[in-house]
Short mmCIF file of C-alpha atoms and ligand atoms in Angstrom, two decimals:
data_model
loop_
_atom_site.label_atom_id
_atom_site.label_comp_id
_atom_site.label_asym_id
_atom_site.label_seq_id
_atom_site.Cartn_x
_atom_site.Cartn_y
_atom_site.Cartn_z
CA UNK A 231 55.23 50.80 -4.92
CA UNK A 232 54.70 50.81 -8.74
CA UNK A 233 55.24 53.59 -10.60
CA UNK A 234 53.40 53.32 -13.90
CA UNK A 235 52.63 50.83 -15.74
CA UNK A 236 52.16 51.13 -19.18
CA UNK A 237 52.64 49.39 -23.24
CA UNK A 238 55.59 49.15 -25.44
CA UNK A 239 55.88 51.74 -28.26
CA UNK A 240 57.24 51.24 -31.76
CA UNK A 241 60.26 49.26 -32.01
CA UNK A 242 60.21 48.44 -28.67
CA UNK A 243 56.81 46.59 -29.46
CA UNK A 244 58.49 43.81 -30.61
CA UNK A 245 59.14 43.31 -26.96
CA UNK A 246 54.54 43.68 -26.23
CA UNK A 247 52.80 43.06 -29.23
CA UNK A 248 51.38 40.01 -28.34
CA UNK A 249 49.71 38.78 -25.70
CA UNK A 250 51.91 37.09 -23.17
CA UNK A 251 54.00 39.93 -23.96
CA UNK A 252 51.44 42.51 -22.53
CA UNK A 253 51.21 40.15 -19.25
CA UNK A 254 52.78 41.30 -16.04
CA UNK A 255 56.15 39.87 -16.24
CA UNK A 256 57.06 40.90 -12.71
CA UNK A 257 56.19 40.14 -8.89
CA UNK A 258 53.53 41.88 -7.78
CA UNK A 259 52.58 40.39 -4.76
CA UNK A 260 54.64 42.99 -2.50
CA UNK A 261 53.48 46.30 -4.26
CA UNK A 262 51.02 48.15 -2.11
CA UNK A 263 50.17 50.82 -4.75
CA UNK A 264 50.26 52.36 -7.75
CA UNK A 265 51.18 55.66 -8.43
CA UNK A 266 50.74 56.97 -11.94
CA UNK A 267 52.09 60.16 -13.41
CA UNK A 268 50.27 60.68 -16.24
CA UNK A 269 47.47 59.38 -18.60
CA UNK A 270 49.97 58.51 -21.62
CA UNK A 271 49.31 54.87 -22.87
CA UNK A 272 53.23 54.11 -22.63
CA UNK A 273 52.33 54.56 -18.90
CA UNK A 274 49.10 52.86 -18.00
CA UNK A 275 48.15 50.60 -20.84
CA UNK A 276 49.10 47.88 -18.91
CA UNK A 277 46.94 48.81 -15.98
CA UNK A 278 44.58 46.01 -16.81
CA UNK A 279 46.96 43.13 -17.20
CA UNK A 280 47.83 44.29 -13.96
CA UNK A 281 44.66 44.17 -12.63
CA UNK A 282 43.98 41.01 -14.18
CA UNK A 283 46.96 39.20 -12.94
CA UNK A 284 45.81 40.33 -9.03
CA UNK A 285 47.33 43.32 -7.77
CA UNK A 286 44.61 44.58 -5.69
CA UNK A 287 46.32 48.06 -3.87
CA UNK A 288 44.92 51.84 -4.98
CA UNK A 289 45.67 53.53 -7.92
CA UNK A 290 47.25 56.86 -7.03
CA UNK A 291 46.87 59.86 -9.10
CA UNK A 292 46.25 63.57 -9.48
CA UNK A 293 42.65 64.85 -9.90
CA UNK A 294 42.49 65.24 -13.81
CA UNK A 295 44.13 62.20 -14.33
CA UNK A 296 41.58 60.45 -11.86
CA UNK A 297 38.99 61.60 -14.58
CA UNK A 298 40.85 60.51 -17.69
CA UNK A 299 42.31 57.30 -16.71
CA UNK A 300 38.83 55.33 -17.33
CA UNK A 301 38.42 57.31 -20.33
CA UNK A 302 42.04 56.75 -21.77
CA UNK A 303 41.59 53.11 -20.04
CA UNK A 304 38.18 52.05 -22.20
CA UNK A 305 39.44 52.97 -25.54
CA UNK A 306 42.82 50.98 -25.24
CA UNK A 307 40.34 48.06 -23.83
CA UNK A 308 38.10 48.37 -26.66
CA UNK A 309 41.71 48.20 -29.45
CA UNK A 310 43.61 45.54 -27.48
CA UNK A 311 41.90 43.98 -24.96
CA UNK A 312 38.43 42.48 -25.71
CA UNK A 313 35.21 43.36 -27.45
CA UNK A 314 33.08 42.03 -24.35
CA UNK A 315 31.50 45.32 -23.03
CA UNK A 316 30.35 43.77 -19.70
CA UNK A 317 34.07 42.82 -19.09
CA UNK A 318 35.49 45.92 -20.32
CA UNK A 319 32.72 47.54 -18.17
CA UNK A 320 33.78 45.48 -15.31
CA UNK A 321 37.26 46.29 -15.53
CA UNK A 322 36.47 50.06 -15.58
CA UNK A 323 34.48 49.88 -12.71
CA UNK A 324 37.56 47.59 -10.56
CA UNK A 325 39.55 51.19 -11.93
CA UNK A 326 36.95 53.52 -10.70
CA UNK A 327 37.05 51.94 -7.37
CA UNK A 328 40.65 51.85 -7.04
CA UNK A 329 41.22 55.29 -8.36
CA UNK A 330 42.94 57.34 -5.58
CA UNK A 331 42.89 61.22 -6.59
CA UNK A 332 45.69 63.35 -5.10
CA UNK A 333 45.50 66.74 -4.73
CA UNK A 334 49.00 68.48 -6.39
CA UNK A 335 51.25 69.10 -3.21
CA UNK A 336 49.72 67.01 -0.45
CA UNK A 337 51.06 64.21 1.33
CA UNK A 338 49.64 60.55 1.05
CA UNK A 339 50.79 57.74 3.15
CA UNK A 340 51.12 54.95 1.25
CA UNK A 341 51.86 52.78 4.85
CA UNK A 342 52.76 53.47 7.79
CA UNK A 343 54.69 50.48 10.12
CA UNK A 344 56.66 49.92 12.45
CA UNK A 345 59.58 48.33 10.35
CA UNK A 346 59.50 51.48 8.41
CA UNK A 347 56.74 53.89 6.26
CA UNK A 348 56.44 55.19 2.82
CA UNK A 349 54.40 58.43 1.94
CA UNK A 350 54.03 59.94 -1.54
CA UNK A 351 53.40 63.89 -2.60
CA UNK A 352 52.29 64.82 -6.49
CA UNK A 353 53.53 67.94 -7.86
CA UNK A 354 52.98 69.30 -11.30
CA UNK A 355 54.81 68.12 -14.37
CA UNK A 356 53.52 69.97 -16.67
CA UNK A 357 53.40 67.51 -19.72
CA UNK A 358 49.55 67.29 -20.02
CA UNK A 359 46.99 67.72 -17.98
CA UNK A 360 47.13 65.96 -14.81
CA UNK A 361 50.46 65.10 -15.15
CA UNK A 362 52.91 64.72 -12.09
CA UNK A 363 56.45 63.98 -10.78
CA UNK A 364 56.58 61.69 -7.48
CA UNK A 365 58.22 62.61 -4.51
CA UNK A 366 58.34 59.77 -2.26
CA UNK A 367 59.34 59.62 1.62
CA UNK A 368 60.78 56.47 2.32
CA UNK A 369 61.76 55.29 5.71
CA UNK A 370 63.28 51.91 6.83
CA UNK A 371 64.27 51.75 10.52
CA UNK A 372 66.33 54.78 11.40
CA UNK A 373 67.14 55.43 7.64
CA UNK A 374 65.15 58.05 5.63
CA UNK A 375 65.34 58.72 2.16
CA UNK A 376 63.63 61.23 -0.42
CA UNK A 377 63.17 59.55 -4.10
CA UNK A 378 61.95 61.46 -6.85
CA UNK A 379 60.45 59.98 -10.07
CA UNK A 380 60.01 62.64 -12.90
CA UNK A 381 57.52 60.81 -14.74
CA UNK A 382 57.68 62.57 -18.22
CA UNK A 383 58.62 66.70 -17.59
CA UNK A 384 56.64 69.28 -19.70
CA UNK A 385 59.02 71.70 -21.89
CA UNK A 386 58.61 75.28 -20.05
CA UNK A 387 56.87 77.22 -22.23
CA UNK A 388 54.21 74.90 -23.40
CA UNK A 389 50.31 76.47 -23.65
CA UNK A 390 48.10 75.65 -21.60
CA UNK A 391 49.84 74.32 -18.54
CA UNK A 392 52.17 75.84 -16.10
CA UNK A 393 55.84 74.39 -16.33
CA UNK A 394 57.04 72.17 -13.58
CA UNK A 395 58.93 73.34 -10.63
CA UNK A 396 62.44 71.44 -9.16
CA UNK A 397 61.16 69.70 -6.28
CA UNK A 398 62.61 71.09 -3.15
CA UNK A 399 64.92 68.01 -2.07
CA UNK A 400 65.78 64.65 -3.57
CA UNK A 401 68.53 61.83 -2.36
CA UNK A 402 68.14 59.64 -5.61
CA UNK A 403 66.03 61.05 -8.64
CA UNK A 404 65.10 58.95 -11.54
CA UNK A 405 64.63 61.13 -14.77
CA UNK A 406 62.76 60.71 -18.16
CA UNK A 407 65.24 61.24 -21.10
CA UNK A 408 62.71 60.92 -24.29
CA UNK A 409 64.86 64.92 -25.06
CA UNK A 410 68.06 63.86 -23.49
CA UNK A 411 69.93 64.58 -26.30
CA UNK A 412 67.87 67.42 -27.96
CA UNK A 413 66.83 70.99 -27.60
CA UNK A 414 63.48 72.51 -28.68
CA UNK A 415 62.91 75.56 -30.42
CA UNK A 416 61.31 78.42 -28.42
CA UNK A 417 57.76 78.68 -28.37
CA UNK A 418 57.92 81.86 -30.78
CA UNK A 419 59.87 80.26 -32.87
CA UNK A 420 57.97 77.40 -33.34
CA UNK A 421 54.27 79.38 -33.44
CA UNK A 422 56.15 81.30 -36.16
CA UNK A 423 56.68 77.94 -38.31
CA UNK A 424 53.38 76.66 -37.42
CA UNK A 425 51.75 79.30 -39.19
CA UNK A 426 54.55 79.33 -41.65
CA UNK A 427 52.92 75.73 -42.47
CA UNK A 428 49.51 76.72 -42.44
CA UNK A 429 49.75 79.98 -44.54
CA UNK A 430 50.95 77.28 -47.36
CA UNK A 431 47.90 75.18 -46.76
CA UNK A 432 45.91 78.83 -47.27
CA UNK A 433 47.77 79.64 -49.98
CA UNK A 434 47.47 76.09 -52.12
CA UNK A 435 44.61 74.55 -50.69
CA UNK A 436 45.99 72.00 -49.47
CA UNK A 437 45.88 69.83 -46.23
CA UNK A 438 48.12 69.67 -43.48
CA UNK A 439 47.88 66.69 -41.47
CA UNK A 440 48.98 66.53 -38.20
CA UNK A 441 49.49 63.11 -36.72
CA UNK A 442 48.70 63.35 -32.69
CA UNK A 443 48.07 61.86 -29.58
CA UNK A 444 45.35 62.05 -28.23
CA UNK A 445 46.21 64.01 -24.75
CA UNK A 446 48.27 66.99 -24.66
CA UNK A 447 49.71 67.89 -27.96
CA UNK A 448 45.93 68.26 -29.86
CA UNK A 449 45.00 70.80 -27.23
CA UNK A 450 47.89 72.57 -27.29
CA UNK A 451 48.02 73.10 -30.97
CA UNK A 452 44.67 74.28 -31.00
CA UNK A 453 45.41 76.19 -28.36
CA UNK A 454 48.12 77.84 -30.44
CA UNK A 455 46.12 77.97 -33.69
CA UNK A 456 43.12 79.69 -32.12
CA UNK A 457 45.79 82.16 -31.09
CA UNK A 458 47.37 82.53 -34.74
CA UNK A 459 43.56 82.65 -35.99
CA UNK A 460 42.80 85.55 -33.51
CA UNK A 461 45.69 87.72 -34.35
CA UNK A 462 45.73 87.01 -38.40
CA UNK A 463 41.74 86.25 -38.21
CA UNK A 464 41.30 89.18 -40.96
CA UNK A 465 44.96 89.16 -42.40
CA UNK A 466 44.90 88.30 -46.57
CA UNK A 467 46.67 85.31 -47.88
CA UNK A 468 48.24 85.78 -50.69
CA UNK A 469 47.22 82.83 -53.43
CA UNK A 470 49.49 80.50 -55.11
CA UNK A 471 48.37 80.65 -58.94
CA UNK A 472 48.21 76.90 -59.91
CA UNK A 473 49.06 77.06 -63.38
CA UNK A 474 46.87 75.40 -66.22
CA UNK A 475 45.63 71.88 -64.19
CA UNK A 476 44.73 69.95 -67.07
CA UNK A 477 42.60 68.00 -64.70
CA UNK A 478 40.38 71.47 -64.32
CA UNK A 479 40.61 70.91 -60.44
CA UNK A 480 41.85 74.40 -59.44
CA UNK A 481 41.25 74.57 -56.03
CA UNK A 482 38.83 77.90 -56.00
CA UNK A 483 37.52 78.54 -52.90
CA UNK A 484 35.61 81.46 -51.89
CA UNK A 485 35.04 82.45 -48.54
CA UNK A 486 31.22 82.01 -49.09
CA UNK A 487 32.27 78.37 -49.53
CA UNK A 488 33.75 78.15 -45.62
CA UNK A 489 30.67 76.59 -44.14
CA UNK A 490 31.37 73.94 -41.73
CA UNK A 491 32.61 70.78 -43.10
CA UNK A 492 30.32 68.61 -41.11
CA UNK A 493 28.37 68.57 -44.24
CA UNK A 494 30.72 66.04 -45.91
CA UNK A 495 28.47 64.47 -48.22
CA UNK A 496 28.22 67.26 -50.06
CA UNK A 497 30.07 67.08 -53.90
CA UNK A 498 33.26 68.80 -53.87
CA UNK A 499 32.51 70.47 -56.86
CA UNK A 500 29.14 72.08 -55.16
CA UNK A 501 30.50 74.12 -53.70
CA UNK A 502 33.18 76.11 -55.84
CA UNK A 503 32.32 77.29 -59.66
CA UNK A 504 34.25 75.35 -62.24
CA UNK A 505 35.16 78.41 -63.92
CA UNK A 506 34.40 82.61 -63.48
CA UNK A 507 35.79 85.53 -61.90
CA UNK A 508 39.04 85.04 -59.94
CA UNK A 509 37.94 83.67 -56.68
CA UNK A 510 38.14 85.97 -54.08
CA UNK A 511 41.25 86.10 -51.32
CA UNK A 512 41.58 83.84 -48.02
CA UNK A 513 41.73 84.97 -45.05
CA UNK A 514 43.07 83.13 -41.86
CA UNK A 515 39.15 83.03 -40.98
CA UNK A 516 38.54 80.19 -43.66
CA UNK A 517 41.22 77.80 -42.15
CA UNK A 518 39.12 74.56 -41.37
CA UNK A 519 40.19 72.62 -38.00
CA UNK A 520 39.11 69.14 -38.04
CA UNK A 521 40.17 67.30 -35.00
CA UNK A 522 39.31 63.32 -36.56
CA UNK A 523 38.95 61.38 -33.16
CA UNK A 524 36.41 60.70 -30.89
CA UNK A 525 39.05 59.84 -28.02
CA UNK A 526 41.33 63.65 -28.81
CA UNK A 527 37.78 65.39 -28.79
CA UNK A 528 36.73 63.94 -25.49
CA UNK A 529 39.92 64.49 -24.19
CA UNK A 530 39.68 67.96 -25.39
CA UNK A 531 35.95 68.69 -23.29
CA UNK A 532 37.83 66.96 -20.26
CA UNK A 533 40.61 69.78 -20.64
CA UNK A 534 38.02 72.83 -21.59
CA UNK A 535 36.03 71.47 -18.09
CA UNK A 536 39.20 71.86 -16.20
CA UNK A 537 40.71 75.19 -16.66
CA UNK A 538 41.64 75.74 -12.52
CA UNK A 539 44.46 73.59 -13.55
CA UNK A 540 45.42 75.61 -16.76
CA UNK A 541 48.45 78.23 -16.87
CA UNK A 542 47.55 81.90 -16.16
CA UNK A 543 48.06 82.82 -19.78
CA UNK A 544 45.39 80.43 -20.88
CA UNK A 545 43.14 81.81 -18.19
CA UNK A 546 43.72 84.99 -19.07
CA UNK A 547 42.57 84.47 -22.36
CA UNK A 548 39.29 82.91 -21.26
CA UNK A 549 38.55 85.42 -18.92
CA UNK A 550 38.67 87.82 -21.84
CA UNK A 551 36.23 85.90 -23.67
CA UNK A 552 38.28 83.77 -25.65
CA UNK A 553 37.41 79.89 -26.40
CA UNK A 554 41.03 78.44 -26.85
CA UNK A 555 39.73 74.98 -27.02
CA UNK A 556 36.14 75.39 -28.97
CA UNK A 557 36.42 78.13 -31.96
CA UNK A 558 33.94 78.59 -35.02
CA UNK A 559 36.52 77.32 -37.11
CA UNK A 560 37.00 73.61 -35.22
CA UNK A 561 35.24 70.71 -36.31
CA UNK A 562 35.07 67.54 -34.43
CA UNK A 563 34.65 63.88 -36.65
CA UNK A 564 33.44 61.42 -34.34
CA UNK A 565 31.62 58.46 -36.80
CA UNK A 566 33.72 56.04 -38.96
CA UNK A 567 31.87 57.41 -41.51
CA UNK A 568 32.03 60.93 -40.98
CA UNK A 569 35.76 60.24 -40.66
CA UNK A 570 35.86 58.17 -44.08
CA UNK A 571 33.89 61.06 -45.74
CA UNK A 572 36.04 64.18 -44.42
CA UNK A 573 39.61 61.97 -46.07
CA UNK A 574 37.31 61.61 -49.22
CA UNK A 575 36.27 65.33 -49.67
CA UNK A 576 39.68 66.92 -48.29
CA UNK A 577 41.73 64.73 -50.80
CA UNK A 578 39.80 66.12 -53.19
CA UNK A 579 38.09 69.42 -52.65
CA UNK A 580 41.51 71.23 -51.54
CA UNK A 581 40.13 73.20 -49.30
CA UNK A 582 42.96 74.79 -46.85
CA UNK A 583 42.53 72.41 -43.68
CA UNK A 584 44.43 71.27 -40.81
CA UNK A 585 43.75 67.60 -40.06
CA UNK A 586 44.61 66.40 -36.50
CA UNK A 587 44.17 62.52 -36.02
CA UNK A 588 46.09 60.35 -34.29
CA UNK A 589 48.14 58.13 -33.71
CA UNK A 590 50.76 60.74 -33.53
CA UNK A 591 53.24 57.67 -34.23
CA UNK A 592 51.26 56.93 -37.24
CA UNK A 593 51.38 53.76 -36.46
CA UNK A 594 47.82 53.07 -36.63
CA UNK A 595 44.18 55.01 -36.04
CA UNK A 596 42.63 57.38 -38.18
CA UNK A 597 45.63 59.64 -39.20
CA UNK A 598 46.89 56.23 -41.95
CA UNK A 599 43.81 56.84 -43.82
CA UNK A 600 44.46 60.38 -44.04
CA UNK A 601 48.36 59.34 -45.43
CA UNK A 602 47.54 57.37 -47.60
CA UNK A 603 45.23 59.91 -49.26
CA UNK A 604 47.18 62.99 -48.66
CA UNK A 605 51.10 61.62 -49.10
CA UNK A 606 51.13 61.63 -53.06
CA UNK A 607 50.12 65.20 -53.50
CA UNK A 608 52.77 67.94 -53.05
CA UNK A 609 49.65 70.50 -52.18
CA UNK A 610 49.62 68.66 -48.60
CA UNK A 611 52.24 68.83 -45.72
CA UNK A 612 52.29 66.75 -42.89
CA UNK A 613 53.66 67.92 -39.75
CA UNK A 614 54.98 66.53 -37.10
CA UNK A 615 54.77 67.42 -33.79
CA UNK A 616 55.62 64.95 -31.74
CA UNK A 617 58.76 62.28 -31.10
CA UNK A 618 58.35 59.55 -33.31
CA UNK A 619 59.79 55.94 -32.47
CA UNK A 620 62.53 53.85 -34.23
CA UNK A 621 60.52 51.44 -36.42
CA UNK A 622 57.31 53.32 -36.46
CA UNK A 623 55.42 54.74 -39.73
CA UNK A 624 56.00 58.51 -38.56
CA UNK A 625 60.16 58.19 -38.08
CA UNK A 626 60.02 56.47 -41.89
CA UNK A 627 58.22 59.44 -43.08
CA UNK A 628 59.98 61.74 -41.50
CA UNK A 629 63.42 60.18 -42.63
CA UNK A 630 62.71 59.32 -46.21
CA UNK A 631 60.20 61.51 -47.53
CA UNK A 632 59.78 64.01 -49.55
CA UNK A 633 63.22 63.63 -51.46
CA UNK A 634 61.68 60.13 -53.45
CA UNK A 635 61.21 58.89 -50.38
CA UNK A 636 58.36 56.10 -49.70
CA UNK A 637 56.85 54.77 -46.71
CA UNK A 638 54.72 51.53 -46.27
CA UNK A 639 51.31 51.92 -44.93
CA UNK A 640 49.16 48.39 -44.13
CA UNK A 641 51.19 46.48 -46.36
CA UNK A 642 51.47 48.79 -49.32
CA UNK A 643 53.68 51.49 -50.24
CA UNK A 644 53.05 55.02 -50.76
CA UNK A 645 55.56 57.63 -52.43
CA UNK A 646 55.64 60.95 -50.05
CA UNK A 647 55.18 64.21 -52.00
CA UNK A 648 53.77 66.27 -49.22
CA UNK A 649 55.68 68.20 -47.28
CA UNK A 650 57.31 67.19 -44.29
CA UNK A 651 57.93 69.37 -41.79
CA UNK A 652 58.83 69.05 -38.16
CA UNK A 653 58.00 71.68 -35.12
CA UNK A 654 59.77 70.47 -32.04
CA UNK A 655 58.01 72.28 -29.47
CA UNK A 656 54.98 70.59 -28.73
CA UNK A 657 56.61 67.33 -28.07
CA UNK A 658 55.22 68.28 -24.40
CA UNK A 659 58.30 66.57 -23.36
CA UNK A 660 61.03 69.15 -21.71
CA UNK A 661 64.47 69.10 -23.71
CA UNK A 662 67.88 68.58 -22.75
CA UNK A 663 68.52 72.05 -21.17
CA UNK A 664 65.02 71.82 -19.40
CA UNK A 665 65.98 67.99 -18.06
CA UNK A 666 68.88 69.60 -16.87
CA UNK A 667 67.55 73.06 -15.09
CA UNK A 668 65.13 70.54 -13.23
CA UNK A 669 67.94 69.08 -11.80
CA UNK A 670 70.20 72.28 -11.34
CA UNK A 671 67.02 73.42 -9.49
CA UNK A 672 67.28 70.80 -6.67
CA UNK A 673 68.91 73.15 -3.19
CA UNK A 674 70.50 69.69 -2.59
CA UNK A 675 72.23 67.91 -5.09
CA UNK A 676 70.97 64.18 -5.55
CA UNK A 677 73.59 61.14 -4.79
CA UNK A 678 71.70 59.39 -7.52
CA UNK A 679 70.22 59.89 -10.31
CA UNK A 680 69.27 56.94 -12.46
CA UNK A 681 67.96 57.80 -16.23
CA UNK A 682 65.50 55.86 -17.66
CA UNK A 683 62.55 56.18 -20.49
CA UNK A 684 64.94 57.27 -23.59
CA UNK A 685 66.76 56.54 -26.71
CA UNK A 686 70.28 54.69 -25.75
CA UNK A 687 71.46 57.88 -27.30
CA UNK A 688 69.57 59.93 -25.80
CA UNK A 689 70.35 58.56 -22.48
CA UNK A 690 74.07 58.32 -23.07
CA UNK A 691 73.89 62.09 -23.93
CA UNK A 692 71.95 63.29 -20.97
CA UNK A 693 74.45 61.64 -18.48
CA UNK A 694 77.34 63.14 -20.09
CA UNK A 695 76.02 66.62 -19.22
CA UNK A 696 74.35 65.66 -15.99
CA UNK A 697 77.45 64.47 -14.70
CA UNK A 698 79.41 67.58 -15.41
CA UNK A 699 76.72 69.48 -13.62
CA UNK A 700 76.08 67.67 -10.63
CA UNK A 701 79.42 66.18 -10.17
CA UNK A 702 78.91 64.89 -7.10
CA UNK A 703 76.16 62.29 -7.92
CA UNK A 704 76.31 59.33 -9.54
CA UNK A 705 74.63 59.01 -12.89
CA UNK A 706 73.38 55.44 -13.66
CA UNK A 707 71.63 54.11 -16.62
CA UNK A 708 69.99 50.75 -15.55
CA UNK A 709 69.73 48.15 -18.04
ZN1 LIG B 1173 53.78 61.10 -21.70
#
């Protein structure tokens, strides 16, 4: 059985970035199925090549992930893969068909034998939607054994999605480490310094940019600023004064001014009087959303349409009329154009905005139009959210700017004044401690526990403390 099977990210690209790099480099001739844990391109982008290269057994899965693997599956066809919509149509379909959903907490025999039988039970991970950790019964002759594959854990904690539970027994575990040497903050904590961020944008007009994926992270951060909006909705934002700006580009703004910014055409300068009476104050009601991707808004309808599988918080809140995931203030950019316009008019209208485009890596997408735009003003932050590879755009940034620092965009290089800021919490991946209550949780101590899916360091750190607390299993790192 597979588990996974997905592309290289950031430095390790160097590894996949071409072709016959992307190509199954493995036997597949004995795997009778694939069991994927989540919808993350670092875990199925290769699904294809895998396809392609003749592994014909199911594709296991949870229910929401059933739905968004063809979605998540099409765009990465249409970036990497080919341009040919009958074959990328073709390939879907071959997914479709394959596509096995699993129900969270049933058992699914994978084969049953005489020589021996494997069976495999989903249970929730709670990283993003859909996501899972794999138990798996294994039994060869008169020898049984229970293996456990975390897939990527949730932090507890998160919106939206109930945290993941220890699984009740496992002989050998094999555990994500992306956190392994790292703590989040708490979720107060963090919602505090999210608005902190925002209530600068509010106060400056200015933009903050949030690079993210796709999945997870841009529902859960509007999740947590339609929250911030519907406690502060009303609350006055005290404005920065800006000083004589000999360019005459004060950024008034009047509330009258908030309509939606799907009319980007419109002239900056419209809409706000060049000079007058002091313009009136903000209120947390004028804070634009844009969400600038097609792929985070669909993903974002897929994760509205499935609320049984949301926390009881978030259902809570819907069932007293709240729309976490579809507010007044949210506006959705799906056309190139559109999405050219919106970097245009924010850059220069200063209107207090939150941009969230991906990729959350910055390694590519929409969000390096937005940088290069937004990075040489000091009115804009850009926050980060999410870990951000060795070698990739987003680790430069956050490592060199705004102190002088510089960062090179297509080719070209681009001096950071913006802000930088970093909130930990909706990484969506647990932290150290949280890596290591999951495995505290386990009744039965594992034997062995091999670490994979981390920084070296990250790694190293996590089975330093795993071995003090479960002495009594070995902790591997395989190479
Ligand atoms: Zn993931």
């Amino acid at each position: 059985m597979l588990i996974d099977c997905g592309l290289f990210q950031g430095q390790e690209e160097s590894r996949g970035s071409s072709a016959a790099d992307l190509a199954i480099d493995f036997p597949i001739d004995h795997i009778r199925a694939l069991v994927v844990t989540h919808v993350h391109i670092d875990h199925v982008g290769r699904i294809p090549y895998l396809l392609a290269a003749g592994f014909d057994g199911p594709i296991i899965c949870s229910e929401p992930s059933a739905i968004m693997l063809p979605e998540i599956l099409e765009d990465a066809l249409k970036i990497g893969f080919t341009r040919d919509r009958a074959l990328i149509n073709r390939v879907l379909e071959l997914i479709r068909a394959r596509v096995v959903p699993l129900p969270y907490g049933r058992w699914h025999s994978v084969f049953e034998e005489e020589a021996g039988s494997l069976k495999v039970r989903l249970q929730r991970a709670g990283h993003i939607l859909g996501s899972a950790y794999v138990e798996c019964d294994a039994v060869s002759g008169s020898a049984a054994e229970r293996i456990v594959f975390s897939g990527d854990l949730g932090a507890p904690h998160s919106p939206l999605l109930p945290e993941p539970a220890p699984p009740e027994r496992a002989d050998r575990l094999v555990i994500e480490s992306t956190y392994g040497d790292k703590n989040h903050e708490d979720r107060e904590t963090r919602r505090y310094r999210l608005k902190a961020v925002l209530e600068h944008a509010l106060e400056d007009g200015g933009t903050v940019l949030i690079p993210a994926f796709s999945i997870g992270r841009t529902q859960e951060l509007l999740y947590e600023i339609e929250g911030l909006i519907a406690e502060f909705g009303d609350k006055e934002i005290p404005q920065a004064t800006k000083g004589s700006d000999p360019s005459g580009s004060d950024p008034t703004l009047l509330p009258a001014a908030n309509s939606k910014l799907g009319a980007f055409g419109v002239s900056p300068q419209g809409d706000r009087p060049r000079s007058g009476p002091r313009r009136e104050s903000l209120t947390w009601n004028n804070l634009e959303i844009v969400v600038d991707s097609p792929l985070a808004a669909e993903f974002t309808k897929i994760y509205r349409d499935l609320k049984p599988f949301w926390d009881e918080e978030a259902r809570a809140l819907v069932a007293a009329g709240r729309h976490p995931l579809s507010f007044e203030q949210l506006t959705v950019i799906n056309s190139h154009e559109d999405h050219l316009n919106a970097v245009d008019y924010l850059a220069k209208s200063h209107r207090p905005c939150v941009v969230i485009a991906g990729s959350g890596m910055c390694a590519g997408g929409r969000v390096v139009n937005y940088l290069k735009a937004m990075l040489g003003d000091a009115r804009n932050d850009v926050l980060f959210v999410g870990y951000q590879a060795a070698g990739t755009p987003g680790r430069n940034i956050l490592t060199y700017g705004p102190r002088g620092g510089w960062v090179e965009l297509d080719g070209e290089r681009y001096d950071i004044r913006a802000q930088v800021h970093t909130v930990g919490g909706y990484s969506a991946h647990a932290g150290q401690e949280d890596l290591l209550r999951f495995v505290e949780g386990i009744p039965q101590p594992p034997s062995e526990i091999r670490i994979v899916h981390g920084d070296e360091a990250a790694k190293r750190a996590l089975q330093g403390k795993l071995q003090k607390v479960v002495p009594e299993a070995e902790v591997l790192i395989p190479g």
